[in-house]
Structure formats: structure tokens, C-alpha cells
Amino acid sequence: MQMALRLARRGISSVEPNPAVGAIIVKANQIIGRGYHKKFGGPHAEINALEDCQSLGVRPNGATMYVTLEPCSHHGKTPPCTQALIAAGIARIFVAMTDPSEHANGRGIEQLREAGIEVHTGICETEARLLNAPFVKYSATGKCWVTLKWAQTIDGKLAWAQKSDEQRWISNELSRRDVHKLRRRTQAILVGINTVIADDPLLTARPNRGTKAARIVMDSFLRLPLDCQLLETAKDRPLIIFSNRHAIEANPWAAEQIADKGAELLAYPDTHGRSNLHCLLDELSRRGISQLLVEGGPTVLASFIKEQLADEIVVYIAPKILAAQGGAEIAGPIAELAESVGLHYVDVARLGDDVRLSGLTDKALGEIGIGPARTEPPPVSFGDSSGDE
């Protein structure tokens, strides 16, 4: 099962919003087939593993399969895997976790057992839930997974005080490439208006591999520059401007110009004490967005943390000390919070001289149905991109 989990990881940032799945087929104590879900809309892991058997000239009848997620039993973009496994004569299947989706939720396991296949569940279940944490949360709760990401120096600075072209980035090229993997696995990327004004970003994944995540700008007072790159590309890639209803009504000309360029204006009403971020996340979830990547500045990041809306935090730490040359400290807004934020199943990776630290919040653990790690974290954790590209 650990081999199947490692195989599944290869699909991360290519299969979303589908889950990453791996499968191993064993016969006579020999591995005769390997497969994983390679891309959204493509064959599932089980089918690829069966085809691997065929390419080796070995029949899988009577074999045992290890698969990281319950095989599907419904017609979607591909035929049901359960029927293929039954037809292939698989005798026994070990399943890491049940698929919590409404169309699955044990139906595939039941169908396999009715066909006489011996099925065992719960093997490496925690690792499987961590691997597909966003999918598990959205399937179980209908709410999108929120990842906060930022890059900082050792002394906690997120930007240069006065940056030149040579000082545009805090992190190195390997870290920036890793961020694009984060972008490819998400369905929406969010920043604050200050980031747009300061950096004029495109907020796209490179290479995009066919993905077109929605770009979202938190712009309460409708200050979006009408000549920014986001608006120039709004007819090609979805752009949502999340603004105060009163600001939109007070600036009808700007609102009309933004709409004419292809962007969607999403107004938040008077929330009567409820955070407007809750309104945004409710709307994104309603639209079927299962993963949101927040790349905002200190104020936006602190708002998500303060409202306890973060599921995952990813920080890139560069070996720089800017001191007086740096600005925009994340520590300022977050230091005002009454309670500290602890992370679980922490993964630390080295990207050249940079270090990436990622982990899940208490809120996330409850939503995906696991508890804190008591000893060492599992060898497979969600967001671990080592081995990719």
C-alpha cells in the first residue's frame, strides 16, 4: 500500500479536482501491475494497473490489488472500475479508504463483494486521507480547502522595502517552480488588492497543462487598476473581483469598465458581524471550487488565520535577512491573534537554499477525519511534491 501511495503522488497537480490514486497488483508474491491516475479525465489507477499487466503478458486473474481509494462503481468521465476488476478476475482487494463522495461512499466496495471479491479496508487510511485532503474535505462537507502560501526571509519579511527588478523575489527559482505546482492543483487563486497594485501579477500556473484556475481579488473599495494584467486577460481566464456592495454602487463607472473587460464583480452584502470571507468561501464552494490558494499579503493572510479558515499553510523561507531593507511582516498582523496556530503532519523540504515548511491546521484534521500525529508523520503527506518534475 505504501508503494501505491507513492505512485498516487505522481498525479498531484494533474488530476485535480479528482483525487490522486495509485494501485499495485500482486500475483504469486510478484508485482505484475502498477498504475496511477495520471490526469483529469484520463483512465483511473486501477485501469492503468490492469493495462500494465497486459503489457507484461501476465493475466491478473486470481491476483491481489492494493489501491489507495475505493474503486468507482459509477459512469463518469470513464467507465466504472469495479466492472473492470470483476471482469479481470481479481480475487482480493485491499483498499486504503472509502470514497466519501455522494456517488460512492461504499457502493464500489459493496459491488465488489457481491461479485465474490474479498475486500479489506482501512490499510494506511491516515496516509490516504492526507494524500487527498482537499478531495476528502469537499466530498464530506461540500466546502473548499483553503491553502495559505507565502515566502519570507529568516527575519520574517515578505518583501523588499524598495524593490528593483533584481529584487522582485524573496524566494529562489526552485521555490517559485514549486508554487506553480500548488497553483496547478487548485481551482482558484486569491490575492488582495495591494498585491495587484504592487506586483501586477497574472496569477497563472506555468506551465498550465490546460488548467485555468479562477483569479480572485479582494478589493473592498474597488481600487483595481483598469490597465492591470488580470483585467487584460479576464476574457481568457476567469477573474472575480470581490468587493463591498456600497463601493460598487458608489463607483458605477469603474464597475462598468471592469465588467466590460470580462471580469465578474461579486459583491458582499452587510454581513451583520459575520466575516465577508465566510460569504466568499460559501460562494466558491457552491460553484464547485474544491481548492483555494491564498497568495495575499500580510493583511489578507492574517484575516484567514484570524477567522480560522485555513486548512493548510505553506511557507517558503529564504536564507536572507533584510532588516531595514525589508517590509510587510507577517508577524505583525498575526501577532495580534489571541491564540497561536499549530500545524500537524508538518513536512519540511529543501529547495536549493530555500526551505519549504507545510502543515495542516486543527480545523483541517477534523474536516478530513483524522487526529494529530502522535509520533513521526506518515511517509506520505498531502502537498509533498518531491519527485515531481
Tab-separated table of C-alpha atoms in Angstrom:
chain	number	residue	atom	x	y	z
A	1	MET	CA	0.000	0.000	0.000
A	2	GLN	CA	2.904	2.351	0.657
A	3	MET	CA	4.067	1.714	-2.921
A	4	ALA	CA	0.573	2.535	-4.173
A	5	LEU	CA	0.578	5.766	-2.172
A	6	ARG	CA	3.928	6.779	-3.657
A	7	LEU	CA	2.578	6.069	-7.135
A	8	ALA	CA	-0.530	8.150	-6.425
A	9	ARG	CA	1.571	11.200	-5.566
A	10	ARG	CA	2.721	11.411	-9.174
A	11	GLY	CA	-0.743	12.585	-10.151
A	12	ILE	CA	-0.807	15.575	-7.804
A	13	SER	CA	-1.245	18.853	-9.722
A	14	SER	CA	-2.502	16.957	-12.797
A	15	VAL	CA	-5.694	15.199	-11.659
A	16	GLU	CA	-7.447	17.835	-9.556
A	17	PRO	CA	-10.252	18.217	-8.637
A	18	ASN	CA	-10.208	14.413	-8.852
A	19	PRO	CA	-8.271	12.510	-6.182
A	20	ALA	CA	-4.760	11.159	-6.709
A	21	VAL	CA	-4.947	7.346	-6.695
A	22	GLY	CA	-2.369	4.580	-7.009
A	23	ALA	CA	-2.784	0.815	-7.499
A	24	ILE	CA	-0.492	-2.224	-7.285
A	25	ILE	CA	-1.394	-5.750	-8.461
A	26	VAL	CA	0.384	-8.745	-6.903
A	27	LYS	CA	0.281	-12.390	-8.005
A	28	ALA	CA	2.392	-15.272	-6.690
A	29	ASN	CA	4.280	-12.772	-4.500
A	30	GLN	CA	5.330	-10.781	-7.574
A	31	ILE	CA	4.188	-7.311	-8.653
A	32	ILE	CA	2.572	-7.775	-12.051
A	33	GLY	CA	0.937	-4.372	-12.491
A	34	ARG	CA	1.360	-0.745	-11.412
A	35	GLY	CA	-0.852	2.222	-12.187
A	36	TYR	CA	-1.877	5.676	-11.044
A	37	HIS	CA	-4.390	8.314	-12.088
A	38	LYS	CA	-2.275	10.471	-14.409
A	39	LYS	CA	-4.553	13.314	-15.464
A	40	PHE	CA	-8.067	14.657	-15.011
A	41	GLY	CA	-10.463	12.828	-17.297
A	42	GLY	CA	-7.976	10.029	-18.006
A	43	PRO	CA	-8.087	6.350	-17.024
A	44	HIS	CA	-8.132	5.618	-13.305
A	45	ALA	CA	-5.308	3.933	-11.417
A	46	GLU	CA	-6.979	0.528	-11.454
A	47	ILE	CA	-7.378	0.547	-15.237
A	48	ASN	CA	-3.768	1.604	-15.751
A	49	ALA	CA	-2.593	-1.183	-13.429
A	50	LEU	CA	-4.628	-3.764	-15.374
A	51	GLU	CA	-3.188	-2.461	-18.646
A	52	ASP	CA	0.293	-2.759	-17.135
A	53	CYS	CA	-0.387	-6.459	-16.540
A	54	GLN	CA	-1.397	-6.818	-20.175
A	55	SER	CA	1.763	-5.087	-21.382
A	56	LEU	CA	3.808	-7.594	-19.356
A	57	GLY	CA	1.820	-10.504	-20.750
A	58	VAL	CA	0.536	-11.601	-17.331
A	59	ARG	CA	-3.114	-12.409	-16.600
A	60	PRO	CA	-4.391	-10.756	-13.383
A	61	ASN	CA	-6.997	-13.426	-12.592
A	62	GLY	CA	-6.656	-14.598	-9.005
A	63	ALA	CA	-4.355	-11.664	-8.139
A	64	THR	CA	-4.477	-9.203	-5.237
A	65	MET	CA	-4.816	-5.459	-5.754
A	66	TYR	CA	-3.732	-2.689	-3.353
A	67	VAL	CA	-5.490	0.601	-4.145
A	68	THR	CA	-5.440	3.891	-2.222
A	69	LEU	CA	-9.128	4.761	-2.752
A	70	GLU	CA	-12.315	2.776	-3.160
A	71	PRO	CA	-12.772	1.796	-6.851
A	72	CYS	CA	-15.537	3.732	-8.563
A	73	SER	CA	-18.783	1.976	-9.457
A	74	HIS	CA	-20.433	4.779	-11.463
A	75	HIS	CA	-20.176	6.079	-15.012
A	76	GLY	CA	-18.364	9.435	-15.075
A	77	LYS	CA	-15.674	10.581	-17.499
A	78	THR	CA	-14.569	6.920	-17.531
A	79	PRO	CA	-16.433	3.593	-17.122
A	80	PRO	CA	-16.684	2.087	-13.607
A	81	CYS	CA	-13.507	0.462	-12.352
A	82	THR	CA	-15.429	-2.154	-10.364
A	83	GLN	CA	-16.689	-3.822	-13.543
A	84	ALA	CA	-13.176	-3.948	-14.994
A	85	LEU	CA	-11.807	-5.541	-11.810
A	86	ILE	CA	-14.588	-8.119	-11.743
A	87	ALA	CA	-14.061	-8.961	-15.420
A	88	ALA	CA	-10.298	-9.287	-14.877
A	89	GLY	CA	-10.848	-11.906	-12.182
A	90	ILE	CA	-9.133	-10.024	-9.332
A	91	ALA	CA	-9.585	-12.221	-6.245
A	92	ARG	CA	-8.751	-9.892	-3.364
A	93	ILE	CA	-8.520	-6.099	-2.932
A	94	PHE	CA	-7.036	-4.028	-0.118
A	95	VAL	CA	-8.487	-0.501	-0.064
A	96	ALA	CA	-6.841	2.288	1.928
A	97	MET	CA	-10.002	4.375	2.371
A	98	THR	CA	-13.630	4.542	1.336
A	99	ASP	CA	-14.505	7.246	-1.166
A	100	PRO	CA	-16.608	9.807	0.781
A	101	SER	CA	-18.258	11.180	-2.392
A	102	GLU	CA	-22.028	11.041	-2.557
A	103	HIS	CA	-21.953	8.813	-5.653
A	104	ALA	CA	-19.568	6.345	-3.974
A	105	ASN	CA	-19.427	6.068	-0.178
A	106	GLY	CA	-19.029	2.274	-0.058
A	107	ARG	CA	-21.040	1.361	-3.155
A	108	GLY	CA	-17.957	0.223	-5.043
A	109	ILE	CA	-16.819	-1.987	-2.167
A	110	GLU	CA	-20.292	-3.470	-1.875
A	111	GLN	CA	-20.402	-4.223	-5.603
A	112	LEU	CA	-17.033	-5.961	-5.473
A	113	ARG	CA	-18.047	-8.093	-2.522
A	114	GLU	CA	-21.310	-9.061	-4.198
A	115	ALA	CA	-19.217	-10.308	-7.119
A	116	GLY	CA	-17.293	-12.600	-4.757
A	117	ILE	CA	-14.147	-10.481	-4.406
A	118	GLU	CA	-12.594	-10.383	-0.940
A	119	VAL	CA	-12.255	-6.717	0.111
A	120	HIS	CA	-10.365	-5.297	3.104
A	121	THR	CA	-10.418	-1.598	4.006
A	122	GLY	CA	-8.538	0.819	6.248
A	123	ILE	CA	-4.957	-0.106	5.265
A	124	CYS	CA	-2.812	3.072	5.653
A	125	GLU	CA	-6.040	5.082	5.856
A	126	THR	CA	-4.498	8.116	7.556
A	127	GLU	CA	-1.870	8.442	4.834
A	128	ALA	CA	-4.556	8.093	2.159
A	129	ARG	CA	-6.684	10.828	3.747
A	130	LEU	CA	-3.686	13.149	3.981
A	131	LEU	CA	-2.784	12.479	0.360
A	132	ASN	CA	-6.208	13.662	-0.850
A	133	ALA	CA	-7.141	16.007	1.977
A	134	PRO	CA	-8.873	18.646	-0.238
A	135	PHE	CA	-10.903	15.977	-2.035
A	136	VAL	CA	-11.887	14.348	1.272
A	137	LYS	CA	-12.979	17.659	2.794
A	138	TYR	CA	-15.024	18.774	-0.205
A	139	SER	CA	-16.657	15.359	-0.604
A	140	ALA	CA	-17.563	15.143	3.081
A	141	THR	CA	-18.529	18.774	3.801
A	142	GLY	CA	-19.119	20.494	0.468
A	143	LYS	CA	-16.612	23.193	1.468
A	144	CYS	CA	-13.418	24.149	-0.322
A	145	TRP	CA	-9.946	23.513	1.044
A	146	VAL	CA	-8.032	26.705	1.885
A	147	THR	CA	-4.239	26.795	1.496
A	148	LEU	CA	-2.306	29.866	2.653
A	149	LYS	CA	1.057	30.371	0.975
A	150	TRP	CA	3.764	32.960	1.413
A	151	ALA	CA	7.514	33.409	1.042
A	152	GLN	CA	9.589	35.122	3.702
A	153	THR	CA	13.114	35.810	4.839
A	154	ILE	CA	14.619	34.404	8.025
A	155	ASP	CA	13.680	37.618	9.833
A	156	GLY	CA	10.056	37.361	8.705
A	157	LYS	CA	9.998	39.913	5.854
A	158	LEU	CA	7.699	39.225	2.901
A	159	ALA	CA	9.043	41.866	0.521
A	160	TRP	CA	11.803	44.352	-0.135
A	161	ALA	CA	11.094	47.844	1.182
A	162	GLN	CA	12.127	49.381	-2.150
A	163	LYS	CA	12.439	46.665	-4.745
A	164	SER	CA	14.144	46.825	-8.119
A	165	ASP	CA	13.853	44.329	-10.967
A	166	GLU	CA	16.669	42.327	-9.386
A	167	GLN	CA	14.878	42.353	-6.020
A	168	ARG	CA	11.478	41.197	-7.200
A	169	TRP	CA	11.592	37.814	-5.492
A	170	ILE	CA	12.290	36.741	-1.904
A	171	SER	CA	12.425	33.026	-2.767
A	172	ASN	CA	14.607	31.266	-5.339
A	173	GLU	CA	13.666	29.777	-8.708
A	174	LEU	CA	13.080	26.263	-7.342
A	175	SER	CA	10.620	27.612	-4.778
A	176	ARG	CA	8.810	29.608	-7.438
A	177	ARG	CA	8.523	26.498	-9.619
A	178	ASP	CA	7.088	24.660	-6.628
A	179	VAL	CA	4.465	27.389	-6.207
A	180	HIS	CA	3.296	26.721	-9.752
A	181	LYS	CA	2.625	23.109	-8.733
A	182	LEU	CA	0.434	24.478	-5.954
A	183	ARG	CA	-1.376	26.628	-8.499
A	184	ARG	CA	-1.952	23.701	-10.865
A	185	ARG	CA	-3.688	21.637	-8.204
A	186	THR	CA	-6.101	24.424	-7.220
A	187	GLN	CA	-9.257	25.771	-8.841
A	188	ALA	CA	-8.957	29.356	-7.567
A	189	ILE	CA	-6.113	31.702	-6.554
A	190	LEU	CA	-6.767	34.681	-4.293
A	191	VAL	CA	-4.800	37.860	-3.581
A	192	GLY	CA	-5.542	41.229	-2.025
A	193	ILE	CA	-5.760	44.495	-3.951
A	194	ASN	CA	-2.433	45.685	-2.509
A	195	THR	CA	-0.660	42.739	-4.152
A	196	VAL	CA	-2.238	43.625	-7.501
A	197	ILE	CA	-1.224	47.282	-7.212
A	198	ALA	CA	2.331	46.466	-6.128
A	199	ASP	CA	3.139	43.472	-8.379
A	200	ASP	CA	0.593	43.446	-11.251
A	201	PRO	CA	0.523	39.594	-11.253
A	202	LEU	CA	-1.121	37.259	-13.759
A	203	LEU	CA	-1.815	34.523	-11.167
A	204	THR	CA	-1.435	31.698	-13.667
A	205	ALA	CA	0.331	28.341	-13.408
A	206	ARG	CA	3.317	27.830	-15.682
A	207	PRO	CA	3.209	25.504	-17.468
A	208	ASN	CA	-0.554	25.456	-17.051
A	209	ARG	CA	-1.191	21.977	-18.574
A	210	GLY	CA	-4.697	23.051	-19.533
A	211	THR	CA	-5.717	24.367	-16.120
A	212	LYS	CA	-7.489	27.707	-15.822
A	213	ALA	CA	-7.910	28.473	-12.159
A	214	ALA	CA	-10.155	31.404	-11.336
A	215	ARG	CA	-8.287	34.517	-10.149
A	216	ILE	CA	-9.877	36.311	-7.203
A	217	VAL	CA	-9.027	39.797	-5.927
A	218	MET	CA	-10.144	41.063	-2.520
A	219	ASP	CA	-10.914	44.698	-3.376
A	220	SER	CA	-13.288	46.220	-0.839
A	221	PHE	CA	-13.129	49.773	-2.241
A	222	LEU	CA	-12.851	48.922	-5.962
A	223	ARG	CA	-9.309	50.232	-6.438
A	224	LEU	CA	-8.372	47.713	-9.157
A	225	PRO	CA	-6.174	49.376	-11.841
A	226	LEU	CA	-8.043	49.204	-15.134
A	227	ASP	CA	-4.817	48.514	-17.044
A	228	CYS	CA	-3.604	45.600	-14.876
A	229	GLN	CA	-2.704	42.227	-16.380
A	230	LEU	CA	-5.547	40.491	-14.591
A	231	LEU	CA	-8.150	42.607	-16.380
A	232	GLU	CA	-6.310	42.372	-19.709
A	233	THR	CA	-6.639	38.570	-19.554
A	234	ALA	CA	-10.096	38.398	-17.949
A	235	LYS	CA	-11.821	37.205	-21.136
A	236	ASP	CA	-9.418	34.271	-21.376
A	237	ARG	CA	-9.194	33.283	-17.717
A	238	PRO	CA	-11.887	33.726	-15.037
A	239	LEU	CA	-11.427	36.815	-12.870
A	240	ILE	CA	-13.595	37.593	-9.844
A	241	ILE	CA	-13.432	40.928	-8.032
A	242	PHE	CA	-14.800	40.543	-4.514
A	243	SER	CA	-15.884	43.982	-3.366
A	244	ASN	CA	-18.164	45.815	-0.975
A	245	ARG	CA	-21.647	46.353	-2.372
A	246	HIS	CA	-21.573	50.017	-1.353
A	247	ALA	CA	-18.255	50.553	-3.185
A	248	ILE	CA	-19.708	49.109	-6.381
A	249	GLU	CA	-22.777	51.330	-6.117
A	250	ALA	CA	-20.605	54.384	-5.441
A	251	ASN	CA	-18.304	53.703	-8.442
A	252	PRO	CA	-20.640	52.689	-11.283
A	253	TRP	CA	-18.185	53.816	-13.998
A	254	ALA	CA	-15.338	51.681	-12.618
A	255	ALA	CA	-17.692	48.745	-12.104
A	256	GLU	CA	-18.873	49.016	-15.727
A	257	GLN	CA	-15.309	49.168	-17.041
A	258	ILE	CA	-14.315	46.093	-15.031
A	259	ALA	CA	-17.340	44.145	-16.250
A	260	ASP	CA	-16.729	45.205	-19.880
A	261	LYS	CA	-13.240	43.704	-19.695
A	262	GLY	CA	-14.729	40.322	-18.794
A	263	ALA	CA	-14.346	40.229	-15.016
A	264	GLU	CA	-17.107	39.261	-12.628
A	265	LEU	CA	-17.976	41.634	-9.807
A	266	LEU	CA	-19.030	39.706	-6.728
A	267	ALA	CA	-20.466	41.995	-4.082
A	268	TYR	CA	-20.603	41.050	-0.437
A	269	PRO	CA	-23.599	42.432	1.472
A	270	ASP	CA	-23.781	43.682	5.031
A	271	THR	CA	-22.720	40.610	6.961
A	272	HIS	CA	-24.090	41.675	10.363
A	273	GLY	CA	-20.941	40.630	12.185
A	274	ARG	CA	-20.132	37.605	10.025
A	275	SER	CA	-16.851	37.811	8.150
A	276	ASN	CA	-17.150	38.530	4.435
A	277	LEU	CA	-14.580	35.757	3.935
A	278	HIS	CA	-17.229	33.266	5.008
A	279	CYS	CA	-19.512	34.662	2.299
A	280	LEU	CA	-16.760	34.262	-0.290
A	281	LEU	CA	-15.938	30.679	0.680
A	282	ASP	CA	-19.619	29.743	0.698
A	283	GLU	CA	-19.951	31.094	-2.831
A	284	LEU	CA	-16.810	29.328	-4.078
A	285	SER	CA	-17.960	26.040	-2.585
A	286	ARG	CA	-21.360	26.487	-4.217
A	287	ARG	CA	-19.592	26.874	-7.564
A	288	GLY	CA	-17.782	23.573	-7.111
A	289	ILE	CA	-14.363	25.005	-6.307
A	290	SER	CA	-12.755	22.427	-4.023
A	291	GLN	CA	-9.353	24.113	-3.523
A	292	LEU	CA	-8.480	27.775	-2.933
A	293	LEU	CA	-4.891	29.022	-2.837
A	294	VAL	CA	-4.438	32.291	-0.945
A	295	GLU	CA	-1.324	34.202	-2.013
A	296	GLY	CA	-2.214	37.538	-0.451
A	297	GLY	CA	-0.116	39.886	1.624
A	298	PRO	CA	0.098	40.002	5.432
A	299	THR	CA	-3.345	41.538	5.950
A	300	VAL	CA	-5.202	39.004	3.784
A	301	LEU	CA	-3.266	36.064	5.231
A	302	ALA	CA	-3.869	37.230	8.793
A	303	SER	CA	-7.590	37.602	8.072
A	304	PHE	CA	-7.910	33.976	7.007
A	305	ILE	CA	-5.950	32.833	10.057
A	306	LYS	CA	-7.900	35.033	12.447
A	307	GLU	CA	-11.200	33.670	11.108
A	308	GLN	CA	-9.811	30.120	11.462
A	309	LEU	CA	-10.452	29.417	7.796
A	310	ALA	CA	-7.048	27.990	6.862
A	311	ASP	CA	-6.684	24.243	6.305
A	312	GLU	CA	-3.092	24.151	5.118
A	313	ILE	CA	-0.177	26.568	5.436
A	314	VAL	CA	2.822	26.526	3.094
A	315	VAL	CA	5.775	28.825	3.840
A	316	TYR	CA	8.910	29.241	1.730
A	317	ILE	CA	11.808	30.510	3.856
A	318	ALA	CA	14.740	32.113	2.054
A	319	PRO	CA	18.208	32.428	3.644
A	320	LYS	CA	18.076	36.215	3.653
A	321	ILE	CA	17.999	38.840	6.405
A	322	LEU	CA	16.600	42.098	5.080
A	323	ALA	CA	16.329	44.024	8.361
A	324	ALA	CA	15.658	47.657	7.444
A	325	GLN	CA	15.624	46.823	3.712
A	326	GLY	CA	12.523	44.695	4.119
A	327	GLY	CA	8.873	45.411	4.680
A	328	ALA	CA	5.492	43.721	5.026
A	329	GLU	CA	5.993	41.460	8.019
A	330	ILE	CA	3.540	38.623	8.508
A	331	ALA	CA	4.364	38.621	12.215
A	332	GLY	CA	2.704	41.993	12.751
A	333	PRO	CA	-0.930	41.118	11.948
A	334	ILE	CA	-0.659	37.541	13.200
A	335	ALA	CA	0.984	38.546	16.469
A	336	GLU	CA	-2.279	40.245	17.427
A	337	LEU	CA	-4.170	36.955	17.401
A	338	ALA	CA	-5.270	35.697	20.798
A	339	GLU	CA	-4.216	32.119	20.146
A	340	SER	CA	-1.247	30.633	18.336
A	341	VAL	CA	-1.772	28.439	15.281
A	342	GLY	CA	-0.299	24.961	15.494
A	343	LEU	CA	0.414	22.764	12.490
A	344	HIS	CA	0.257	18.976	12.226
A	345	TYR	CA	1.827	16.435	9.850
A	346	VAL	CA	4.485	19.000	9.099
A	347	ASP	CA	6.586	18.445	6.002
A	348	VAL	CA	9.950	20.175	5.577
A	349	ALA	CA	11.659	20.133	2.193
A	350	ARG	CA	14.774	21.784	0.875
A	351	LEU	CA	14.532	23.608	-2.453
A	352	GLY	CA	18.070	24.690	-3.196
A	353	ASP	CA	18.978	27.079	-0.392
A	354	ASP	CA	15.307	27.721	0.426
A	355	VAL	CA	13.246	25.643	2.845
A	356	ARG	CA	9.566	24.856	2.358
A	357	LEU	CA	7.555	24.162	5.517
A	358	SER	CA	3.963	22.971	5.253
A	359	GLY	CA	1.390	21.545	7.630
A	360	LEU	CA	-2.302	21.170	8.406
A	361	THR	CA	-4.326	23.082	10.994
A	362	ASP	CA	-6.509	21.616	13.744
A	363	LYS	CA	-9.569	22.599	11.706
A	364	ALA	CA	-8.343	20.598	8.718
A	365	LEU	CA	-7.754	17.438	10.740
A	366	GLY	CA	-11.330	17.470	11.983
A	367	GLU	CA	-12.704	18.001	8.488
A	368	ILE	CA	-10.815	15.073	6.955
A	369	GLY	CA	-11.468	12.757	9.889
A	370	ILE	CA	-8.032	12.161	11.402
A	371	GLY	CA	-6.298	13.077	14.655
A	372	PRO	CA	-2.926	14.735	15.308
A	373	ALA	CA	0.193	12.687	14.676
A	374	ARG	CA	1.411	11.099	17.909
A	375	THR	CA	4.852	10.084	16.679
A	376	GLU	CA	6.567	10.603	13.353
A	377	PRO	CA	4.380	11.838	10.471
A	378	PRO	CA	3.441	9.277	7.825
A	379	PRO	CA	5.853	8.918	4.890
A	380	VAL	CA	3.198	10.288	2.524
A	381	SER	CA	1.715	13.695	3.346
A	382	PHE	CA	-0.516	15.954	1.310
A	383	GLY	CA	1.425	18.599	-0.595
A	384	ASP	CA	4.728	16.720	-0.706
A	385	SER	CA	5.913	17.388	-4.230
A	386	SER	CA	9.293	15.713	-4.039
A	387	GLY	CA	9.824	13.543	-7.086
A	388	ASP	CA	7.596	15.718	-9.285
A	389	GLU	CA	9.298	17.274	-12.279
